[in-house]
Coordinates of C-alpha atoms and ligand atoms in Angstrom, one line a residue:
M274 CA 26.3 5.5 -22.8
R275 CA 27.5 4.1 -26.3
N276 CA 24.6 3.1 -28.5
V277 CA 25.9 -0.6 -28.8
E278 CA 25.8 -1.0 -25.2
R279 CA 22.2 0.5 -25.1
D280 CA 21.1 -1.9 -27.8
L281 CA 22.4 -4.9 -25.9
V282 CA 20.2 -4.1 -23.0
G283 CA 16.8 -6.0 -22.6
Q284 CA 13.8 -5.2 -20.7
R285 CA 14.8 -7.7 -18.0
S286 CA 11.3 -8.4 -16.2
D287 CA 13.3 -10.4 -13.8
L288 CA 14.8 -7.1 -12.4
T289 CA 11.1 -5.5 -12.0
F290 CA 8.2 -6.2 -9.4
K291 CA 7.0 -9.0 -11.8
H292 CA 9.7 -11.2 -10.4
N293 CA 8.4 -10.7 -6.7
K294 CA 4.8 -12.1 -7.4
S295 CA 5.8 -15.6 -6.2
L296 CA 8.2 -14.5 -3.6
G297 CA 6.2 -14.9 -0.3
R298 CA 5.5 -11.7 1.5
H299 CA 7.1 -9.8 -1.5
G300 CA 4.0 -10.8 -3.6
W301 CA 1.4 -9.7 -1.1
L302 CA 0.4 -6.4 -2.7
R303 CA 1.6 -5.1 -6.0
L304 CA 3.1 -1.7 -6.7
T305 CA 4.4 -1.3 -10.3
P306 CA 7.3 0.8 -9.6
A307 CA 8.6 -1.6 -6.9
Y308 CA 12.0 -3.1 -8.1
S309 CA 13.1 -6.8 -7.8
V310 CA 14.3 -8.8 -4.9
K311 CA 16.9 -10.4 -7.2
L312 CA 18.4 -6.9 -7.8
V313 CA 18.6 -6.2 -4.0
K314 CA 19.8 -9.5 -3.2
E315 CA 22.7 -9.4 -5.5
I316 CA 23.7 -5.9 -4.2
I317 CA 23.6 -7.3 -0.7
A318 CA 25.7 -10.2 -1.5
G319 CA 28.5 -8.0 -2.5
A320 CA 28.6 -6.1 0.7
P321 CA 30.1 -7.0 4.1
V322 CA 28.0 -9.7 5.9
D323 CA 26.9 -7.6 8.9
V324 CA 26.3 -4.3 7.0
S325 CA 23.2 -2.3 8.2
I326 CA 21.1 -1.3 5.3
L327 CA 19.2 1.9 4.7
D328 CA 16.3 2.4 1.9
P329 CA 15.4 6.1 2.2
F330 CA 12.4 5.6 -0.2
S331 CA 10.9 2.4 1.0
G332 CA 7.6 2.0 -1.3
T333 CA 6.6 -1.8 -0.6
A334 CA 9.7 -2.3 1.7
T335 CA 11.4 -4.7 -1.0
T336 CA 15.0 -3.7 0.3
T337 CA 14.0 -3.9 4.1
L338 CA 12.2 -7.2 3.9
T339 CA 15.1 -8.8 1.6
A340 CA 17.7 -7.5 3.9
A341 CA 15.8 -9.0 7.0
E342 CA 15.3 -12.3 5.2
H343 CA 19.1 -12.3 4.6
G344 CA 19.8 -11.8 8.2
N345 CA 20.8 -8.1 8.0
T346 CA 19.5 -5.2 10.0
A347 CA 17.6 -2.7 7.9
V348 CA 15.6 0.5 8.2
S349 CA 13.6 2.2 5.5
F350 CA 12.0 5.5 5.2
D351 CA 8.5 6.7 3.5
I352 CA 6.3 9.6 3.8
N353 CA 3.2 7.6 2.8
P354 CA 1.3 6.4 5.7
F355 CA 0.0 3.3 3.9
L356 CA 3.2 2.3 2.6
I357 CA 4.7 2.6 6.1
W358 CA 2.0 0.5 7.6
L359 CA 2.5 -2.0 4.9
G360 CA 6.0 -2.2 5.1
N361 CA 5.8 -2.8 8.8
V362 CA 3.3 -5.6 8.6
K363 CA 5.6 -7.2 5.9
C364 CA 8.8 -6.9 8.1
R365 CA 7.3 -8.5 11.3
S366 CA 7.8 -12.2 12.6
Y367 CA 4.6 -14.0 13.1
T368 CA 4.0 -17.2 15.4
A369 CA 1.8 -20.0 14.3
A370 CA -0.4 -19.2 17.3
H371 CA -0.8 -15.7 15.9
A372 CA -1.6 -17.1 12.5
Q373 CA -4.4 -19.2 14.1
E374 CA -6.0 -16.2 16.0
V375 CA -6.1 -14.4 12.6
R376 CA -7.8 -17.5 11.0
D377 CA -10.4 -17.7 13.9
G378 CA -11.0 -13.9 13.6
V379 CA -11.5 -14.1 9.8
A380 CA -13.9 -17.1 10.3
A381 CA -16.1 -15.2 12.7
A382 CA -16.0 -12.0 10.4
I383 CA -17.0 -14.1 7.5
A384 CA -20.0 -15.6 9.5
K385 CA -21.3 -12.0 10.4
T386 CA -21.1 -10.7 6.8
P387 CA -24.4 -11.7 5.3
A388 CA -26.4 -10.3 8.1
L389 CA -24.5 -6.9 7.8
L390 CA -25.5 -6.8 4.0
S391 CA -29.0 -5.3 4.9
Q392 CA -27.5 -2.2 6.8
H393 CA -26.0 0.9 5.2
N394 CA -22.2 0.3 5.6
W395 CA -19.4 2.7 5.0
R396 CA -18.0 3.1 1.7
P397 CA -14.5 4.7 0.6
P398 CA -15.1 8.2 -0.9
L399 CA -13.2 7.2 -3.9
F400 CA -14.1 9.2 -7.1
N401 CA -16.1 7.3 -9.7
I402 CA -16.1 4.2 -7.4
E403 CA -18.7 2.5 -9.7
R404 CA -15.8 2.3 -12.3
W405 CA -13.9 0.0 -9.7
W406 CA -16.7 -2.3 -8.3
S407 CA -20.2 -3.3 -9.3
S408 CA -22.9 -2.2 -6.8
T409 CA -23.3 -6.1 -5.6
T410 CA -19.6 -6.3 -5.0
L411 CA -19.3 -3.2 -3.3
E412 CA -22.0 -4.0 -0.8
V413 CA -20.3 -7.2 0.1
L414 CA -16.8 -5.8 0.6
A415 CA -18.3 -2.9 2.7
A416 CA -20.2 -5.5 4.8
L417 CA -17.0 -7.7 5.2
R418 CA -14.9 -4.5 6.2
V419 CA -17.5 -3.8 9.0
A420 CA -17.1 -7.5 10.2
L421 CA -13.4 -7.2 10.1
V422 CA -13.3 -3.9 12.0
Q423 CA -15.4 -5.6 14.7
E424 CA -12.8 -8.5 15.0
F425 CA -9.4 -6.7 14.3
G426 CA -9.9 -2.9 14.7
E427 CA -9.3 -0.1 12.0
P428 CA -6.1 -1.0 10.0
A429 CA -4.4 2.2 11.3
E430 CA -5.2 1.5 14.9
E431 CA -2.1 0.1 16.9
R432 CA -4.1 -2.8 18.0
A433 CA -5.3 -3.8 14.6
D434 CA -4.1 -7.1 12.9
G435 CA -2.1 -6.2 9.7
L436 CA -2.4 -9.7 8.2
A437 CA -6.1 -9.9 7.7
W438 CA -6.0 -6.1 6.3
V439 CA -3.4 -7.0 3.8
A440 CA -5.6 -10.0 2.6
F441 CA -8.5 -7.5 2.6
C442 CA -6.4 -5.1 0.3
R443 CA -5.5 -7.9 -2.2
L444 CA -9.4 -8.8 -2.1
V445 CA -10.4 -5.2 -3.0
I446 CA -7.9 -5.1 -6.0
E447 CA -8.9 -8.8 -7.2
T448 CA -12.7 -8.1 -7.3
S449 CA -12.2 -4.7 -8.9
S450 CA -11.8 -3.8 -12.6
A451 CA -8.2 -2.5 -12.2
A452 CA -5.7 -3.7 -14.5
F453 CA -2.0 -3.5 -14.1
N454 CA -0.5 -4.2 -17.5
H455 CA 1.0 -0.6 -17.8
V456 CA 3.4 1.3 -15.6
S457 CA 0.3 3.1 -14.1
M458 CA -3.1 1.3 -13.3
S459 CA -6.0 1.2 -15.7
F460 CA -9.4 -0.3 -16.0
S461 CA -11.1 -2.9 -17.8
S462 CA -14.3 -1.9 -19.4
E463 CA -16.7 -4.1 -17.1
T464 CA -17.0 -4.5 -13.4
A465 CA -18.0 -8.1 -12.3
H466 CA -20.6 -8.9 -9.9
Y467 CA -19.4 -11.0 -7.0
E468 CA -22.0 -12.4 -4.6
V469 CA -21.3 -12.8 -0.9
G470 CA -20.2 -16.4 -1.0
H471 CA -17.8 -15.9 -3.8
V472 CA -16.2 -12.8 -2.1
T473 CA -15.7 -14.5 1.3
D474 CA -14.1 -17.7 -0.4
L475 CA -11.9 -15.6 -2.4
Y476 CA -11.0 -13.7 0.8
S477 CA -10.1 -17.1 2.8
A478 CA -8.0 -18.2 -0.1
I479 CA -6.0 -14.8 -0.3
L480 CA -5.8 -15.0 3.6
D481 CA -4.4 -18.6 3.4
S482 CA -1.7 -17.6 1.0
V483 CA -0.8 -14.6 3.3
L484 CA -0.6 -16.7 6.4
L485 CA 1.5 -19.4 4.7
S486 CA 4.2 -16.9 3.4
C487 CA 4.7 -15.5 6.9
G488 CA 5.3 -18.9 8.3
S489 CA 9.0 -18.6 8.0
P490 CA 10.6 -16.3 10.6
L491 CA 12.9 -13.5 9.6
I492 CA 16.4 -13.9 10.4
G493 CA 17.3 -10.2 10.6
L494 CA 15.3 -7.1 11.5
G495 CA 13.5 -4.7 9.4
E496 CA 11.6 -1.7 10.2
V497 CA 9.8 1.2 8.3
L498 CA 10.0 4.7 9.6
E499 CA 8.1 8.0 8.8
V500 CA 10.8 10.2 7.7
D501 CA 10.9 12.7 4.9
A502 CA 13.9 11.9 2.9
R503 CA 14.6 15.4 2.0
A504 CA 15.3 16.2 5.6
I505 CA 16.7 13.0 7.3
P506 CA 17.7 14.0 10.9
E507 CA 20.4 12.5 12.9
M508 CA 19.2 9.4 14.6
G509 CA 21.8 8.1 16.7
R510 CA 22.5 5.3 14.3
R511 CA 24.2 4.9 11.0
F512 CA 24.3 2.7 7.9
G513 CA 26.9 1.2 5.7
L514 CA 24.8 0.3 2.6
V515 CA 22.0 2.3 1.0
V516 CA 19.9 0.4 -1.6
T517 CA 17.0 2.4 -2.9
S518 CA 14.8 3.4 -5.8
P519 CA 13.6 7.0 -5.5
P520 CA 10.6 8.3 -7.4
Y521 CA 11.4 8.8 -11.2
P522 CA 10.9 12.2 -12.9
N523 CA 7.9 10.8 -14.8
R524 CA 4.9 12.2 -13.0
I525 CA 3.7 8.9 -11.6
S526 CA 1.9 9.7 -8.3
Y527 CA 2.3 6.9 -5.8
I528 CA -0.7 8.2 -3.8
R529 CA -2.9 8.0 -7.0
E530 CA -1.7 4.4 -7.8
L531 CA -2.4 3.4 -4.3
R532 CA -5.6 5.2 -3.8
P533 CA -8.0 1.9 -3.8
Y534 CA -5.9 0.8 -0.7
M535 CA -5.4 4.1 0.9
Y536 CA -9.2 4.9 0.9
W537 CA -10.4 1.5 2.0
M538 CA -7.8 1.5 4.8
K539 CA -8.8 5.1 5.9
F540 CA -5.3 6.2 5.4
L541 CA -6.8 8.9 2.9
E542 CA -10.2 10.2 3.7
E543 CA -10.5 13.1 1.1
A544 CA -9.3 14.1 -2.1
R545 CA -7.5 17.3 -0.8
E546 CA -5.4 15.3 1.6
A547 CA -4.1 13.3 -1.3
G548 CA -2.6 16.5 -3.0
E549 CA -1.1 17.6 0.4
M550 CA 0.7 14.2 0.7
D551 CA 1.8 14.2 -3.0
W552 CA 3.1 17.7 -2.4
K553 CA 5.6 16.2 0.0
A554 CA 6.5 13.2 -2.3
I555 CA 9.4 13.9 -4.4
G556 CA 8.2 14.0 -8.1
G557 CA 4.5 14.0 -6.7
T558 CA 1.9 15.4 -9.1
W559 CA -1.5 14.9 -8.2
G560 CA -4.1 17.9 -7.6
I561 CA -2.4 20.7 -5.8
A562 CA 0.9 19.1 -6.0
T563 CA 0.9 20.2 -9.8
S564 CA -0.9 23.6 -9.3
R565 CA 1.6 24.8 -6.5
L566 CA 4.5 24.3 -8.9
T567 CA 3.3 27.6 -10.6
T568 CA 4.5 29.6 -7.5
W569 CA 7.4 27.3 -6.6
G570 CA 11.1 28.2 -6.9
P571 CA 14.4 26.9 -5.9
N572 CA 15.6 28.3 -2.6
G573 CA 19.2 29.7 -3.7
K574 CA 20.7 26.4 -3.7
L575 CA 23.5 25.6 -6.0
L576 CA 22.3 23.1 -8.4
P577 CA 24.0 20.9 -11.1
E578 CA 24.8 22.7 -14.4
V579 CA 23.3 19.7 -16.4
L580 CA 20.1 20.3 -14.5
T581 CA 19.9 24.0 -15.5
D582 CA 20.5 22.9 -19.3
T583 CA 17.7 20.3 -19.1
V584 CA 15.3 22.6 -17.7
G585 CA 16.1 25.4 -20.0
R586 CA 15.5 23.1 -23.0
I587 CA 12.3 21.9 -21.6
A588 CA 11.1 25.3 -20.7
A589 CA 11.9 26.6 -24.3
T590 CA 9.7 23.9 -26.1
D591 CA 7.0 25.5 -27.9
T592 CA 4.1 23.7 -25.9
K593 CA 1.4 25.0 -23.5
N594 CA 2.8 23.2 -20.3
A595 CA 6.5 23.7 -21.2
Q596 CA 7.2 26.1 -18.2
L597 CA 5.1 23.8 -15.8
L598 CA 7.0 20.7 -16.6
A599 CA 10.3 22.4 -16.6
T600 CA 9.6 23.5 -13.1
Y601 CA 8.5 20.0 -12.2
V602 CA 11.7 18.6 -13.4
L603 CA 13.6 21.4 -11.5
K604 CA 11.9 20.5 -8.2
Y605 CA 12.3 16.9 -8.5
F606 CA 16.1 17.3 -8.6
Y607 CA 16.1 20.2 -6.1
D608 CA 14.4 17.8 -3.8
M609 CA 16.8 14.9 -4.6
H610 CA 19.6 17.2 -4.0
L611 CA 18.1 18.0 -0.4
H612 CA 17.9 14.4 0.2
L613 CA 21.6 13.7 -0.8
S614 CA 22.6 16.7 1.5
S615 CA 20.9 15.4 4.5
L616 CA 21.6 11.5 4.0
P617 CA 25.2 11.8 5.4
N618 CA 23.5 12.3 8.9
V619 CA 22.9 8.5 8.9
L620 CA 25.9 7.3 7.0
E621 CA 29.0 5.6 8.3
P622 CA 32.2 6.6 6.7
G623 CA 32.8 4.6 3.5
A624 CA 29.1 3.8 3.1
E625 CA 28.2 2.4 -0.2
L626 CA 25.2 3.8 -2.3
H627 CA 23.0 2.3 -5.0
Y628 CA 20.3 4.4 -6.5
I629 CA 18.1 2.4 -9.0
V630 CA 16.7 5.3 -11.2
G631 CA 15.2 5.9 -14.5
N632 CA 15.5 8.6 -17.2
S633 CA 12.5 10.3 -18.8
T634 CA 11.6 12.5 -21.6
F635 CA 9.5 15.7 -21.7
F636 CA 8.5 16.9 -25.2
G637 CA 11.3 14.9 -26.7
N638 CA 13.8 16.2 -24.4
V639 CA 15.6 13.5 -22.4
V640 CA 16.1 14.0 -18.7
D641 CA 19.4 12.3 -18.0
T642 CA 18.4 11.3 -14.3
P643 CA 21.8 9.4 -13.7
A644 CA 24.0 12.3 -15.0
I645 CA 22.2 14.9 -13.0
L646 CA 22.1 12.8 -9.8
G647 CA 25.7 11.8 -10.3
E648 CA 26.6 15.6 -10.7
S649 CA 24.5 16.3 -7.3
M650 CA 26.5 13.6 -5.5
R651 CA 29.8 15.0 -6.6
M652 CA 28.9 18.5 -5.6
L653 CA 27.9 17.4 -2.2
G654 CA 31.1 15.6 -1.7
Y655 CA 30.4 11.8 -2.5
E656 CA 33.1 10.0 -4.1
D657 CA 33.7 7.2 -6.9
V658 CA 30.3 8.2 -8.5
E659 CA 29.3 6.0 -11.4
S660 CA 26.4 4.7 -13.2
K661 CA 25.5 1.8 -15.4
I662 CA 22.5 0.6 -17.4
I663 CA 20.6 -2.3 -15.8
R664 CA 17.5 -2.4 -18.2
K665 CA 15.6 -1.1 -20.7
R666 CA 12.3 0.1 -19.3
N667 CA 9.7 -0.3 -22.1
S668 CA 9.2 -0.1 -25.9
N669 CA 10.3 3.6 -25.9
K670 CA 13.9 3.3 -27.1
A671 CA 14.9 6.2 -24.8
L672 CA 13.9 4.7 -21.6
F673 CA 16.3 3.0 -19.4
E674 CA 16.9 2.0 -15.6
Y675 CA 20.4 2.7 -14.2
D676 CA 22.3 1.9 -11.0
V677 CA 24.0 5.1 -9.8
T678 CA 26.6 4.2 -7.4
A679 CA 28.7 6.2 -5.0
R680 CA 30.7 6.1 -1.7
W681 CA 30.5 8.5 1.3
G682 CA 34.0 9.2 2.4
G683 CA 32.9 10.8 5.7
Ligands
SAM278 C1 9.8 3.9 -6.5 S1 9.0 4.0 -5.0 C2 10.0 2.8 -4.2 C3 9.8 1.5 -4.5 C4 10.5 0.4 -3.8 N1 11.9 0.3 -4.2 C5 9.9 -0.9 -3.8 O1 10.4 -1.9 -4.3 O2 8.5 -1.0 -3.5 C6 9.5 5.3 -4.2 C7 9.0 5.7 -2.8 O3 9.5 6.9 -2.5 C8 8.6 7.4 -1.4 N2 8.8 8.9 -1.2 C9 8.6 9.9 -2.2 N3 9.0 11.0 -1.5 C10 9.5 10.9 -0.4 C11 10.0 11.7 0.6 N4 10.2 12.9 0.5 N5 10.5 10.9 1.6 C12 10.5 9.6 1.9 N6 10.0 8.8 0.9 C13 9.5 9.4 -0.2 C14 7.2 7.1 -2.2 O4 6.1 7.2 -1.4 C15 7.3 5.9 -2.8 O5 7.0 4.9 -1.8

């Protein structure tokens, strides 16, 4: 990419999750690495009207929900049970009668909460939980959770009502000391004390905004399935457009970012499970997902030459973790290669691909994600592979986001 072109690209917050906050269901819960509805809309607008759409890395289901709002049929995949649950709650159609049932159930739960404060209630086994919530706030959240379970069931249960739980997730974050000003979550120095009335008023207000935004029915259909994108099976259906943003090779762990929700919703019950889940995640890096890298090696697959060069440069850096991080980068692209090898199982001939990806740096060595993925695509028989910069990521001059496009000839 010529420097002139790089210098002209701005940070474009309209192309990030920030743009989604005010967009109804898209703004329910925030995941910083989510991409923007605007970007997805632009891509869908350029495709045939009734194209069926796939997002193999669902995250907060931005692609699938945007597609369903636009009238298309879309499916997305993820391996994170919380995100699969959230995506499906976001992509469902709700009636006014249903919204009223949720309102009534929540009113009953709120009425029960003060009486539950005097008993010992379950709390999530989150490490250093007192950094997140003061003891007063935590007591109220735990009591409200018990009351909500009585009305709606546990979130992971089939019968459970997702809307009340999505609102609870928002409440948990809004009453916490977590701040989202960076790529990953940080903490403010103090936790606030929220009394029961304050928490339940805030919960009711959040619920109102959630119910308001699900009032407009979806025209199309969207669904999130539990599928490991590294081994996509034949499914008896095929897609003509792939719009996705896989994890970037930057050591962000989605499980780690989502841990308050995942523990409160009981999608995660102990720390070891988190490392196991992150080992399945491409680019995962939490706990054992990093320690296992020391014994991991690629399984004889032919990989892009540009990847071998990059990994060699990182490994040769005179730094303590050079070899470990070189293996991290190698595994990331190895997993992406597996993904691209199995993707044709669900592609229509001529399917168009858009991969929104970011580059990264390790000890000053740039990892040229679009070039490496592009080479993987060409090796696997994808055609018309191209990439263009769509925005600058942050103040680090070297970091950009790209749209890598290709076509599956079939
Ligand atoms: C960058 S996020 C996607 C963000 C999404 N575009 C959005 O707007 O919210 C990448 C997602 O890929 C998922 N993922 C990681 N490894 C995966 C795998 N092996 N199979 C399926 N999904 C995976 C992660 O759980 C995460 O939700």
